[in-house]
Tab-separated table of N, CA and C and ligand atoms in Angstrom:
chain	number	residue	atom	x	y	z
A	1	MET	N	85.163	109.934	119.774
A	1	MET	CA	83.735	109.378	120.248
A	1	MET	C	82.686	110.383	120.735
A	2	ASN	N	81.577	110.451	120.244
A	2	ASN	CA	80.681	111.232	120.901
A	2	ASN	C	80.253	110.940	122.166
A	3	ARG	N	80.340	111.659	123.014
A	3	ARG	CA	80.029	111.396	124.485
A	3	ARG	C	78.660	111.751	124.775
A	4	ILE	N	78.222	112.725	123.950
A	4	ILE	CA	76.650	113.022	124.306
A	4	ILE	C	75.714	112.344	123.466
A	5	LYS	N	74.616	111.791	123.959
A	5	LYS	CA	73.601	111.153	123.436
A	5	LYS	C	72.278	111.834	123.715
A	6	LEU	N	71.205	111.650	122.780
A	6	LEU	CA	69.945	112.264	122.972
A	6	LEU	C	68.886	111.257	122.747
A	7	ILE	N	67.964	111.116	123.670
A	7	ILE	CA	66.767	110.273	123.548
A	7	ILE	C	65.608	110.733	123.966
A	8	LYS	N	64.264	110.306	123.620
A	8	LYS	CA	63.075	110.723	124.010
A	8	LYS	C	62.407	109.536	124.788
A	9	ASP	N	62.511	109.655	126.171
A	9	ASP	CA	61.975	108.422	126.893
A	9	ASP	C	61.637	109.100	128.202
A	10	ASP	N	61.024	107.985	129.058
A	10	ASP	CA	60.903	108.254	130.558
A	10	ASP	C	62.113	107.969	131.135
A	11	ILE	N	62.769	108.859	132.023
A	11	ILE	CA	64.036	108.612	132.488
A	11	ILE	C	63.941	107.593	133.573
A	12	THR	N	62.810	107.289	134.217
A	12	THR	CA	62.887	106.302	135.101
A	12	THR	C	63.131	104.872	134.803
A	13	ARG	N	62.999	104.668	133.295
A	13	ARG	CA	63.279	103.425	132.764
A	13	ARG	C	64.644	103.001	132.376
A	14	LEU	N	65.637	104.002	132.650
A	14	LEU	CA	66.943	103.866	132.077
A	14	LEU	C	67.888	103.063	132.870
A	15	ASP	N	68.457	102.101	132.620
A	15	ASP	CA	69.477	101.414	133.271
A	15	ASP	C	70.910	101.985	133.077
A	16	VAL	N	71.089	102.921	133.792
A	16	VAL	CA	72.444	103.632	133.703
A	16	VAL	C	72.888	103.806	135.127
A	17	ASP	N	74.120	104.343	135.122
A	17	ASP	CA	74.815	104.388	136.413
A	17	ASP	C	74.110	105.452	137.361
A	18	ALA	N	73.586	106.510	136.816
A	18	ALA	CA	72.923	107.667	137.589
A	18	ALA	C	71.855	108.373	136.640
A	19	ILE	N	70.554	108.583	137.220
A	19	ILE	CA	69.735	109.595	136.510
A	19	ILE	C	69.820	110.628	137.351
A	20	VAL	N	69.395	111.920	136.698
A	20	VAL	CA	69.334	113.184	137.604
A	20	VAL	C	68.077	113.622	137.800
A	21	ASN	N	67.743	113.984	138.942
A	21	ASN	CA	66.271	114.432	139.318
A	21	ASN	C	66.383	115.993	139.424
A	22	ALA	N	65.138	116.408	138.734
A	22	ALA	CA	64.953	117.926	138.952
A	22	ALA	C	63.977	117.980	140.171
A	23	ALA	N	64.686	118.287	141.232
A	23	ALA	CA	64.060	118.247	142.548
A	23	ALA	C	63.721	119.741	142.947
A	24	ASN	N	63.202	119.863	144.193
A	24	ASN	CA	63.035	121.063	144.744
A	24	ASN	C	63.827	121.251	145.913
A	25	ARG	N	64.062	122.379	146.723
A	25	ARG	CA	64.961	122.378	147.757
A	25	ARG	C	64.608	121.525	148.959
A	26	SER	N	63.406	121.140	149.207
A	26	SER	CA	63.097	120.264	150.234
A	26	SER	C	63.636	118.789	150.033
A	27	LEU	N	63.980	118.378	148.756
A	27	LEU	CA	64.211	117.088	148.318
A	27	LEU	C	62.995	116.192	148.805
A	28	LEU	N	61.913	116.642	149.050
A	28	LEU	CA	60.893	115.505	149.567
A	28	LEU	C	59.874	115.314	148.489
A	29	GLY	N	60.323	115.408	147.268
A	29	GLY	CA	59.353	114.883	146.176
A	29	GLY	C	58.482	116.192	145.711
A	30	GLY	N	57.638	115.890	144.653
A	30	GLY	CA	56.817	116.839	143.887
A	30	GLY	C	56.192	116.174	142.671
A	31	GLY	N	55.895	117.052	141.761
A	31	GLY	CA	55.412	116.598	140.568
A	31	GLY	C	56.455	116.289	139.447
A	32	GLY	N	55.843	116.207	138.199
A	32	GLY	CA	56.953	116.199	137.130
A	32	GLY	C	57.906	114.839	137.205
A	33	VAL	N	59.011	115.313	136.636
A	33	VAL	CA	60.100	114.131	136.773
A	33	VAL	C	60.372	113.690	138.159
A	34	ASP	N	60.250	114.532	139.114
A	34	ASP	CA	60.462	114.341	140.472
A	34	ASP	C	59.429	113.259	141.130
A	35	GLY	N	58.199	113.627	140.903
A	35	GLY	CA	57.364	112.680	141.187
A	35	GLY	C	57.418	111.192	140.544
A	36	ALA	N	57.852	111.271	139.266
A	36	ALA	CA	57.826	109.916	138.544
A	36	ALA	C	59.080	109.063	139.045
A	37	ILE	N	60.133	109.949	139.421
A	37	ILE	CA	61.402	109.196	140.106
A	37	ILE	C	61.058	108.624	141.368
A	38	HIS	N	60.437	109.427	142.354
A	38	HIS	CA	60.121	108.890	143.669
A	38	HIS	C	59.073	107.747	143.531
A	39	ARG	N	58.146	107.751	142.724
A	39	ARG	CA	57.229	106.570	142.157
A	39	ARG	C	57.921	105.409	141.845
A	40	ALA	N	58.719	105.476	141.162
A	40	ALA	CA	59.519	104.265	140.563
A	40	ALA	C	60.580	103.856	141.437
A	41	ALA	N	61.195	104.822	142.328
A	41	ALA	CA	62.233	104.242	143.276
A	41	ALA	C	61.724	103.566	144.547
A	42	GLY	N	60.410	104.045	144.900
A	42	GLY	CA	59.859	103.584	146.099
A	42	GLY	C	60.031	104.309	147.176
A	43	PRO	N	59.265	104.051	148.293
A	43	PRO	CA	59.301	104.841	149.547
A	43	PRO	C	60.691	104.829	150.232
A	44	GLU	N	61.571	104.044	149.960
A	44	GLU	CA	62.916	104.029	150.519
A	44	GLU	C	63.629	105.330	150.208
A	45	LEU	N	63.353	105.935	148.899
A	45	LEU	CA	63.940	107.104	148.445
A	45	LEU	C	63.546	108.349	149.236
A	46	LEU	N	62.275	108.457	149.643
A	46	LEU	CA	62.019	109.596	150.288
A	46	LEU	C	62.319	109.473	151.729
A	47	ALA	N	62.420	108.251	152.252
A	47	ALA	CA	62.830	108.048	153.584
A	47	ALA	C	64.433	108.542	153.624
A	48	HIS	N	65.203	108.132	152.605
A	48	HIS	CA	66.615	108.477	152.595
A	48	HIS	C	66.626	109.993	152.506
A	49	CYS	N	65.874	110.622	151.499
A	49	CYS	CA	66.037	112.153	151.211
A	49	CYS	C	65.598	112.945	152.540
A	50	ARG	N	64.827	112.332	153.422
A	50	ARG	CA	64.452	113.044	154.571
A	50	ARG	C	65.610	113.481	155.456
A	51	THR	N	66.590	112.342	155.473
A	51	THR	CA	67.718	112.699	156.217
A	51	THR	C	68.735	113.589	155.698
A	52	LEU	N	68.783	114.238	154.526
A	52	LEU	CA	69.672	115.032	153.798
A	52	LEU	C	69.500	116.505	154.169
A	53	GLY	N	68.350	116.941	154.601
A	53	GLY	CA	68.255	118.373	155.000
A	53	GLY	C	68.152	119.295	153.937
A	54	GLY	N	67.704	118.798	152.633
A	54	GLY	CA	67.506	119.775	151.591
A	54	GLY	C	68.570	119.970	150.709
A	55	CYS	N	68.550	120.870	149.799
A	55	CYS	CA	69.499	121.153	148.682
A	55	CYS	C	69.160	122.654	148.282
A	56	GLU	N	70.387	123.380	147.994
A	56	GLU	CA	69.973	124.672	147.599
A	56	GLU	C	70.001	124.615	145.967
A	57	ALA	N	69.313	125.738	145.393
A	57	ALA	CA	69.368	125.829	144.011
A	57	ALA	C	70.778	125.849	143.369
A	58	GLY	N	71.020	125.090	142.235
A	58	GLY	CA	72.305	124.926	141.578
A	58	GLY	C	73.137	124.001	142.267
A	59	GLU	N	72.868	123.422	143.506
A	59	GLU	CA	73.638	122.373	144.002
A	59	GLU	C	73.310	120.980	143.649
A	60	ALA	N	73.799	119.858	144.194
A	60	ALA	CA	73.390	118.494	143.794
A	60	ALA	C	73.821	117.509	144.831
A	61	VAL	N	72.908	116.716	145.165
A	61	VAL	CA	73.204	115.465	146.092
A	61	VAL	C	73.064	114.055	145.535
A	62	ILE	N	73.655	113.074	146.061
A	62	ILE	CA	73.462	111.716	145.425
A	62	ILE	C	72.939	110.701	146.315
A	63	THR	N	72.100	109.878	145.865
A	63	THR	CA	71.452	108.852	146.690
A	63	THR	C	71.496	107.475	145.974
A	64	PRO	N	71.242	106.625	146.733
A	64	PRO	CA	70.877	105.218	145.855
A	64	PRO	C	69.782	105.363	145.006
A	65	GLY	N	69.713	104.402	144.018
A	65	GLY	CA	68.496	104.390	143.085
A	65	GLY	C	67.353	103.446	143.556
A	66	PHE	N	67.664	102.866	144.569
A	66	PHE	CA	66.527	101.866	145.230
A	66	PHE	C	65.949	101.028	144.246
A	67	ARG	N	64.654	101.152	144.066
A	67	ARG	CA	63.877	100.222	143.026
A	67	ARG	C	63.973	100.698	141.539
A	68	LEU	N	64.830	101.546	141.402
A	68	LEU	CA	65.072	102.000	139.940
A	68	LEU	C	66.089	101.088	139.310
A	69	PRO	N	66.021	101.072	137.788
A	69	PRO	CA	67.018	100.438	137.317
A	69	PRO	C	68.385	101.106	137.376
A	70	ALA	N	68.300	102.486	137.511
A	70	ALA	CA	69.647	103.198	137.551
A	70	ALA	C	70.213	103.112	139.082
A	71	ARG	N	71.479	102.897	139.299
A	71	ARG	CA	72.208	102.630	140.519
A	71	ARG	C	72.008	103.898	141.388
A	72	TYR	N	72.054	104.983	140.921
A	72	TYR	CA	72.037	106.246	141.872
A	72	TYR	C	71.171	107.152	141.110
A	73	VAL	N	70.590	108.034	142.046
A	73	VAL	CA	69.840	109.289	141.608
A	73	VAL	C	70.674	110.385	142.127
A	74	ILE	N	70.943	111.376	141.088
A	74	ILE	CA	71.643	112.586	141.606
A	74	ILE	C	70.451	113.742	141.537
A	75	HIS	N	70.254	114.274	142.810
A	75	HIS	CA	69.199	115.242	142.755
A	75	HIS	C	69.653	116.476	142.920
A	76	THR	N	69.197	117.371	141.862
A	76	THR	CA	69.742	118.896	141.793
A	76	THR	C	68.515	119.789	141.796
A	77	VAL	N	68.633	120.918	141.932
A	77	VAL	CA	67.671	121.966	142.090
A	77	VAL	C	67.827	122.973	141.062
A	78	GLY	N	66.981	123.161	140.177
A	78	GLY	CA	67.204	124.243	139.226
A	78	GLY	C	66.497	125.486	139.632
A	79	PRO	N	66.737	126.585	139.039
A	79	PRO	CA	66.273	127.817	139.319
A	79	PRO	C	64.811	128.062	138.967
A	80	VAL	N	63.965	128.789	139.780
A	80	VAL	CA	62.624	129.080	139.489
A	80	VAL	C	62.787	130.364	138.438
A	81	TYR	N	62.452	130.244	137.282
A	81	TYR	CA	62.547	131.311	136.178
A	81	TYR	C	61.623	132.382	136.595
A	82	GLY	N	62.027	133.555	136.636
A	82	GLY	CA	61.307	134.744	136.884
A	82	GLY	C	61.259	135.117	138.453
A	83	SER	N	61.945	134.342	139.186
A	83	SER	CA	61.927	134.732	140.664
A	83	SER	C	63.138	135.472	140.974
A	84	MET	N	64.086	135.568	140.013
A	84	MET	CA	65.415	136.121	140.084
A	84	MET	C	65.701	136.842	138.743
A	85	PRO	N	66.850	137.614	138.830
A	85	PRO	CA	67.323	138.110	137.386
A	85	PRO	C	67.694	137.009	136.627
A	86	ALA	N	67.333	137.160	135.181
A	86	ALA	CA	67.583	136.121	134.220
A	86	ALA	C	68.998	135.540	134.326
A	87	ALA	N	69.795	136.516	134.390
A	87	ALA	CA	71.519	136.049	134.492
A	87	ALA	C	71.817	134.990	135.621
A	88	GLU	N	71.000	135.424	136.733
A	88	GLU	CA	71.182	134.677	138.052
A	88	GLU	C	70.725	133.171	137.678
A	89	ALA	N	69.578	133.012	137.167
A	89	ALA	CA	68.710	131.791	136.791
A	89	ALA	C	69.813	130.957	135.807
A	90	GLU	N	70.260	131.679	134.810
A	90	GLU	CA	71.148	131.146	133.802
A	90	GLU	C	72.500	130.531	134.708
A	91	ARG	N	72.905	131.354	135.473
A	91	ARG	CA	74.168	130.788	136.249
A	91	ARG	C	73.849	129.471	136.972
A	92	LEU	N	72.579	129.623	137.796
A	92	LEU	CA	72.301	128.479	138.538
A	92	LEU	C	71.905	127.272	137.768
A	93	LEU	N	71.325	127.396	136.500
A	93	LEU	CA	70.900	126.360	135.620
A	93	LEU	C	72.293	125.698	135.338
A	94	ALA	N	73.294	126.392	135.007
A	94	ALA	CA	74.662	125.825	134.599
A	94	ALA	C	75.399	125.060	135.765
A	95	ASN	N	75.017	125.699	136.942
A	95	ASN	CA	75.640	125.154	138.302
A	95	ASN	C	74.926	123.643	138.542
A	96	ALA	N	73.701	123.708	138.276
A	96	ALA	CA	72.995	122.565	138.528
A	96	ALA	C	73.646	121.384	137.761
A	97	TYR	N	73.752	121.568	136.432
A	97	TYR	CA	74.433	120.594	135.721
A	97	TYR	C	75.863	120.041	136.004
A	98	ARG	N	76.654	121.234	136.251
A	98	ARG	CA	77.930	121.187	136.414
A	98	ARG	C	78.244	120.265	137.804
A	99	ASN	N	77.396	120.683	138.913
A	99	ASN	CA	77.653	120.005	140.113
A	99	ASN	C	77.200	118.497	140.119
A	100	SER	N	76.131	118.271	139.229
A	100	SER	CA	75.870	116.938	138.953
A	100	SER	C	76.716	116.036	138.365
A	101	LEU	N	77.449	116.823	137.416
A	101	LEU	CA	78.588	116.209	136.722
A	101	LEU	C	79.747	115.929	137.465
A	102	GLU	N	79.983	116.714	138.385
A	102	GLU	CA	81.123	116.611	139.410
A	102	GLU	C	80.733	115.645	140.360
A	103	LEU	N	79.631	115.282	140.869
A	103	LEU	CA	79.312	114.258	141.679
A	103	LEU	C	79.435	112.926	141.096
A	104	ALA	N	78.959	112.856	139.677
A	104	ALA	CA	79.130	111.620	138.892
A	104	ALA	C	80.615	111.223	138.791
A	105	ALA	N	81.335	112.222	138.437
A	105	ALA	CA	82.794	111.847	138.196
A	105	ALA	C	83.435	111.469	139.625
A	106	GLY	N	83.035	111.941	140.658
A	106	GLY	CA	83.537	111.718	141.914
A	106	GLY	C	83.148	110.453	142.364
A	107	HIS	N	82.184	110.067	141.996
A	107	HIS	CA	81.799	108.386	142.244
A	107	HIS	C	82.143	107.572	141.117
A	108	GLN	N	82.909	107.963	140.329
A	108	GLN	CA	83.412	107.015	139.224
A	108	GLN	C	82.458	106.491	138.312
A	109	LEU	N	81.343	107.444	138.160
A	109	LEU	CA	80.112	106.957	137.285
A	109	LEU	C	80.374	107.188	135.791
A	110	LYS	N	80.150	106.198	135.059
A	110	LYS	CA	80.278	106.199	133.617
A	110	LYS	C	79.466	106.845	132.706
A	111	VAL	N	78.024	106.598	133.196
A	111	VAL	CA	76.914	106.886	132.181
A	111	VAL	C	75.925	107.643	133.019
A	112	ILE	N	75.632	108.824	132.808
A	112	ILE	CA	74.616	109.547	133.561
A	112	ILE	C	73.508	110.171	132.594
A	113	ALA	N	72.146	110.259	133.036
A	113	ALA	CA	71.132	110.734	132.234
A	113	ALA	C	70.514	111.852	132.875
A	114	PHE	N	70.514	113.048	132.103
A	114	PHE	CA	69.679	114.129	132.647
A	114	PHE	C	68.464	114.581	131.940
A	115	PRO	N	67.496	114.972	132.768
A	115	PRO	CA	66.103	115.499	132.117
A	115	PRO	C	66.275	117.036	131.913
A	116	ASN	N	65.238	117.608	131.507
A	116	ASN	CA	65.414	119.050	131.043
A	116	ASN	C	65.237	119.907	132.220
A	117	ILE	N	66.010	119.967	133.109
A	117	ILE	CA	65.934	120.684	134.335
A	117	ILE	C	65.359	122.153	134.195
A	118	SER	N	64.444	122.406	135.147
A	118	SER	CA	63.870	123.739	135.118
A	118	SER	C	62.930	124.012	134.023
A	119	THR	N	62.669	123.311	133.061
A	119	THR	CA	61.903	123.636	131.867
A	119	THR	C	60.535	123.330	131.944
A	120	GLY	N	60.045	122.689	133.161
A	120	GLY	CA	58.726	122.192	133.284
A	120	GLY	C	58.102	123.295	134.211
A	121	VAL	N	57.622	122.957	135.415
A	121	VAL	CA	57.060	123.722	136.426
A	121	VAL	C	57.896	124.928	136.732
A	122	TYR	N	59.129	124.848	136.655
A	122	TYR	CA	60.074	126.050	136.900
A	122	TYR	C	60.170	127.199	135.817
A	123	GLY	N	59.653	126.739	134.781
A	123	GLY	CA	59.264	127.915	133.670
A	123	GLY	C	60.651	128.260	133.022
A	124	PHE	N	61.657	127.529	132.998
A	124	PHE	CA	62.685	128.367	132.131
A	124	PHE	C	62.663	128.089	130.661
A	125	PRO	N	62.779	129.076	129.952
A	125	PRO	CA	62.580	129.061	128.530
A	125	PRO	C	63.413	127.892	127.812
A	126	LYS	N	62.765	126.975	127.099
A	126	LYS	CA	63.443	125.814	126.815
A	126	LYS	C	64.536	125.881	125.749
A	127	GLU	N	64.582	126.771	124.912
A	127	GLU	CA	65.667	127.226	123.957
A	127	GLU	C	66.801	127.629	124.667
A	128	LYS	N	66.603	128.635	125.554
A	128	LYS	CA	67.681	129.247	126.534
A	128	LYS	C	68.281	128.226	127.174
A	129	ALA	N	67.607	127.447	127.831
A	129	ALA	CA	67.990	126.282	128.702
A	129	ALA	C	68.891	125.258	127.918
A	130	ALA	N	68.455	124.968	126.898
A	130	ALA	CA	69.148	123.913	125.969
A	130	ALA	C	70.634	124.472	125.547
A	131	GLU	N	70.614	125.733	125.277
A	131	GLU	CA	71.851	126.430	124.909
A	131	GLU	C	72.852	126.290	126.096
A	132	ILE	N	72.375	126.692	127.190
A	132	ILE	CA	73.183	126.649	128.437
A	132	ILE	C	73.693	125.484	128.897
A	133	VAL	N	72.706	124.324	128.738
A	133	VAL	CA	73.024	122.984	129.216
A	133	VAL	C	74.137	122.524	128.193
A	134	ILE	N	73.889	122.457	127.023
A	134	ILE	CA	74.854	121.859	125.965
A	134	ILE	C	76.213	122.456	126.178
A	135	SER	N	76.302	123.743	126.322
A	135	SER	CA	77.651	124.347	126.375
A	135	SER	C	78.212	124.033	127.641
A	136	THR	N	77.443	123.903	128.652
A	136	THR	CA	78.127	123.524	130.040
A	136	THR	C	78.597	122.149	130.046
A	137	VAL	N	77.663	121.241	129.441
A	137	VAL	CA	78.155	119.896	129.592
A	137	VAL	C	79.377	119.413	128.573
A	138	ARG	N	79.365	120.121	127.493
A	138	ARG	CA	80.494	120.088	126.553
A	138	ARG	C	81.754	120.577	127.281
A	139	GLU	N	81.734	121.705	127.865
A	139	GLU	CA	82.871	122.143	128.612
A	139	GLU	C	83.502	121.323	129.687
A	140	PHE	N	82.292	120.677	130.521
A	140	PHE	CA	82.713	119.836	131.466
A	140	PHE	C	83.432	118.605	130.921
A	141	LEU	N	82.862	117.976	129.869
A	141	LEU	CA	83.442	116.721	129.387
A	141	LEU	C	84.883	117.022	128.733
A	142	ALA	N	85.014	118.164	128.286
A	142	ALA	CA	86.290	118.542	127.543
A	142	ALA	C	87.396	118.382	128.728
A	143	GLY	N	86.931	118.636	129.999
A	143	GLY	CA	88.021	118.657	130.944
A	143	GLY	C	88.155	117.399	131.972
A	144	SER	N	87.239	116.557	131.636
A	144	SER	CA	87.085	115.245	132.470
A	144	SER	C	86.879	114.046	131.718
A	145	GLU	N	87.472	112.906	132.074
A	145	GLU	CA	87.193	111.763	131.519
A	145	GLU	C	86.009	110.994	131.862
A	146	LEU	N	85.481	111.377	132.977
A	146	LEU	CA	84.271	110.894	133.599
A	146	LEU	C	83.172	112.069	133.692
A	147	PRO	N	82.037	111.759	133.492
A	147	PRO	CA	81.368	110.558	133.027
A	147	PRO	C	81.660	110.269	131.592
A	148	GLU	N	81.684	109.058	131.228
A	148	GLU	CA	82.129	108.780	129.840
A	148	GLU	C	81.023	109.056	128.810
A	149	GLU	N	79.795	109.043	129.376
A	149	GLU	CA	78.638	109.168	128.382
A	149	GLU	C	77.523	110.158	129.240
A	150	VAL	N	77.085	111.208	128.557
A	150	VAL	CA	76.010	111.979	129.081
A	150	VAL	C	74.669	111.857	128.074
A	151	ILE	N	73.535	111.245	128.683
A	151	ILE	CA	72.448	111.254	127.961
A	151	ILE	C	71.422	112.190	128.221
A	152	PHE	N	71.011	113.125	127.293
A	152	PHE	CA	70.025	113.999	127.401
A	152	PHE	C	68.638	113.358	127.250
A	153	VAL	N	67.920	113.302	128.112
A	153	VAL	CA	66.623	112.605	127.974
A	153	VAL	C	65.322	113.634	127.917
A	154	CYS	N	64.888	113.789	126.732
A	154	CYS	CA	63.732	114.740	126.621
A	154	CYS	C	62.445	113.872	126.639
A	155	PHE	N	61.504	114.535	127.193
A	155	PHE	CA	60.183	113.876	127.592
A	155	PHE	C	59.166	114.519	126.573
A	156	ASP	N	59.271	115.852	126.630
A	156	ASP	CA	58.326	116.432	125.495
A	156	ASP	C	58.803	116.693	124.290
A	157	ASP	N	58.016	116.828	123.239
A	157	ASP	CA	58.462	116.814	121.709
A	157	ASP	C	59.176	118.267	121.639
A	158	GLU	N	58.893	119.351	122.269
A	158	GLU	CA	59.476	120.599	121.959
A	158	GLU	C	61.052	120.625	122.402
A	159	ASN	N	61.276	119.982	123.608
A	159	ASN	CA	62.724	119.903	124.178
A	159	ASN	C	63.321	118.951	123.130
A	160	PHE	N	62.699	117.910	122.745
A	160	PHE	CA	63.441	116.882	121.863
A	160	PHE	C	63.816	117.614	120.453
A	161	ARG	N	63.135	118.430	119.920
A	161	ARG	CA	63.293	119.120	118.610
A	161	ARG	C	64.470	120.145	118.847
A	162	ILE	N	64.306	120.822	119.909
A	162	ILE	CA	65.377	121.878	120.189
A	162	ILE	C	66.588	121.123	120.541
A	163	TYR	N	66.859	119.970	121.268
A	163	TYR	CA	68.008	119.332	121.558
A	163	TYR	C	68.602	118.697	120.169
A	164	GLU	N	67.715	118.229	119.321
A	164	GLU	CA	67.987	117.555	118.121
A	164	GLU	C	68.886	118.533	117.190
A	165	ARG	N	68.006	119.780	117.143
A	165	ARG	CA	68.799	120.846	116.262
A	165	ARG	C	70.042	121.126	116.890
A	166	MET	N	70.184	121.635	118.176
A	166	MET	CA	71.356	122.273	118.595
A	166	MET	C	72.397	121.068	118.737
A	167	LEU	N	72.157	119.881	118.928
A	167	LEU	CA	73.313	118.974	118.935
A	167	LEU	C	73.804	118.507	117.577
A	168	GLY	N	72.875	118.896	116.497
A	168	GLY	CA	73.038	118.570	115.036
A	168	GLY	C	72.957	116.904	114.834
A	169	VAL	N	71.927	116.443	115.320
A	169	VAL	CA	71.680	114.970	115.136
A	169	VAL	C	70.426	114.738	114.279
A	170	ASN	N	70.356	113.864	113.561
A	170	ASN	CA	69.236	113.255	112.705
A	170	ASN	C	69.056	114.198	111.500
B	1	AR6	N1	61.235	111.469	132.269
B	1	AR6	C1	61.934	112.419	131.794
B	1	AR6	N2	61.533	113.615	131.881
B	1	AR6	C2	60.423	114.146	132.327
B	1	AR6	C3	59.624	113.081	132.977
B	1	AR6	C4	60.119	111.623	132.926
B	1	AR6	N3	59.343	110.611	133.559
B	1	AR6	N4	58.436	113.739	133.468
B	1	AR6	C5	58.487	114.987	133.168
B	1	AR6	N5	59.632	115.138	132.603
B	1	AR6	P1	59.636	119.215	135.880
B	1	AR6	P2	61.323	121.574	136.990
B	1	AR6	C6	60.387	116.525	131.823
B	1	AR6	O1	58.259	120.321	135.968
B	1	AR6	O2	60.815	122.595	135.955
B	1	AR6	C7	58.680	119.242	140.780
B	1	AR6	O3	57.329	119.328	141.196
B	1	AR6	C8	59.367	117.564	131.507
B	1	AR6	O4	58.730	117.409	130.350
B	1	AR6	O5	59.585	117.897	136.266
B	1	AR6	O6	62.874	121.575	137.236
B	1	AR6	C9	59.665	119.466	141.667
B	1	AR6	O7	59.577	118.926	143.016
B	1	AR6	C10	60.180	118.713	131.678
B	1	AR6	O8	60.948	118.975	130.419
B	1	AR6	O9	60.986	120.069	136.649
B	1	AR6	C11	60.045	120.945	141.727
B	1	AR6	O10	59.144	121.273	142.698
B	1	AR6	C12	61.430	118.298	132.672
B	1	AR6	O11	61.107	117.147	132.853
B	1	AR6	C13	59.623	121.299	140.381
B	1	AR6	O12	58.929	120.401	139.851
B	1	AR6	C14	61.409	119.174	133.946
B	1	AR6	O13	60.042	119.487	134.386
B	1	AR6	C15	60.807	121.454	139.561
B	1	AR6	O14	60.580	121.895	138.249
């Protein structure tokens, strides 16, 4: 069974066990997908995030989904590209995905959906990011029965085309 799916959609619409948020270290919201998730989840999400004390780049934390169709939100913080050596940014991007998957597995979650972390405001080159993300997720799934399914949710056409090509679909 192919445990990796690709869609082009707004991640806040998905009825899955967990959606992943491309957050910042404060966990107090922002623009992009983070803003969309906070708007759709309602003010309860921000109130909950205020109690968490932030999150370092490459790490991940889990919260309820509140008003979202998704049961949980896994908040991870990607690297700000250009603010550190490229190799460090690559390592932190892989950690962000791996730690999100660890949390999902630890909570017995079956279906988790990821946006294209760090490829918006944080400026990570999309092609390089997709390469790292796909190999990190494949490697994790090879060693773990959970999550059963990982959905890559692309919002912009460019990311969608890159993932389509790299995953060998369509
Ligand atoms: N559903 C799915 N993907 C989306 C959505 C959506 N509703 N909206 C945007 N994207 P970004 P980053 C895609 O900038 O680069 C925030 O202010 C978008 O097309 O949201 O990790 C945080 O608070 C892009 O491919 O996240 C941080 O400060 C991807 O989401 C900072 O931005 C990531 O773009 C994080 O920057």
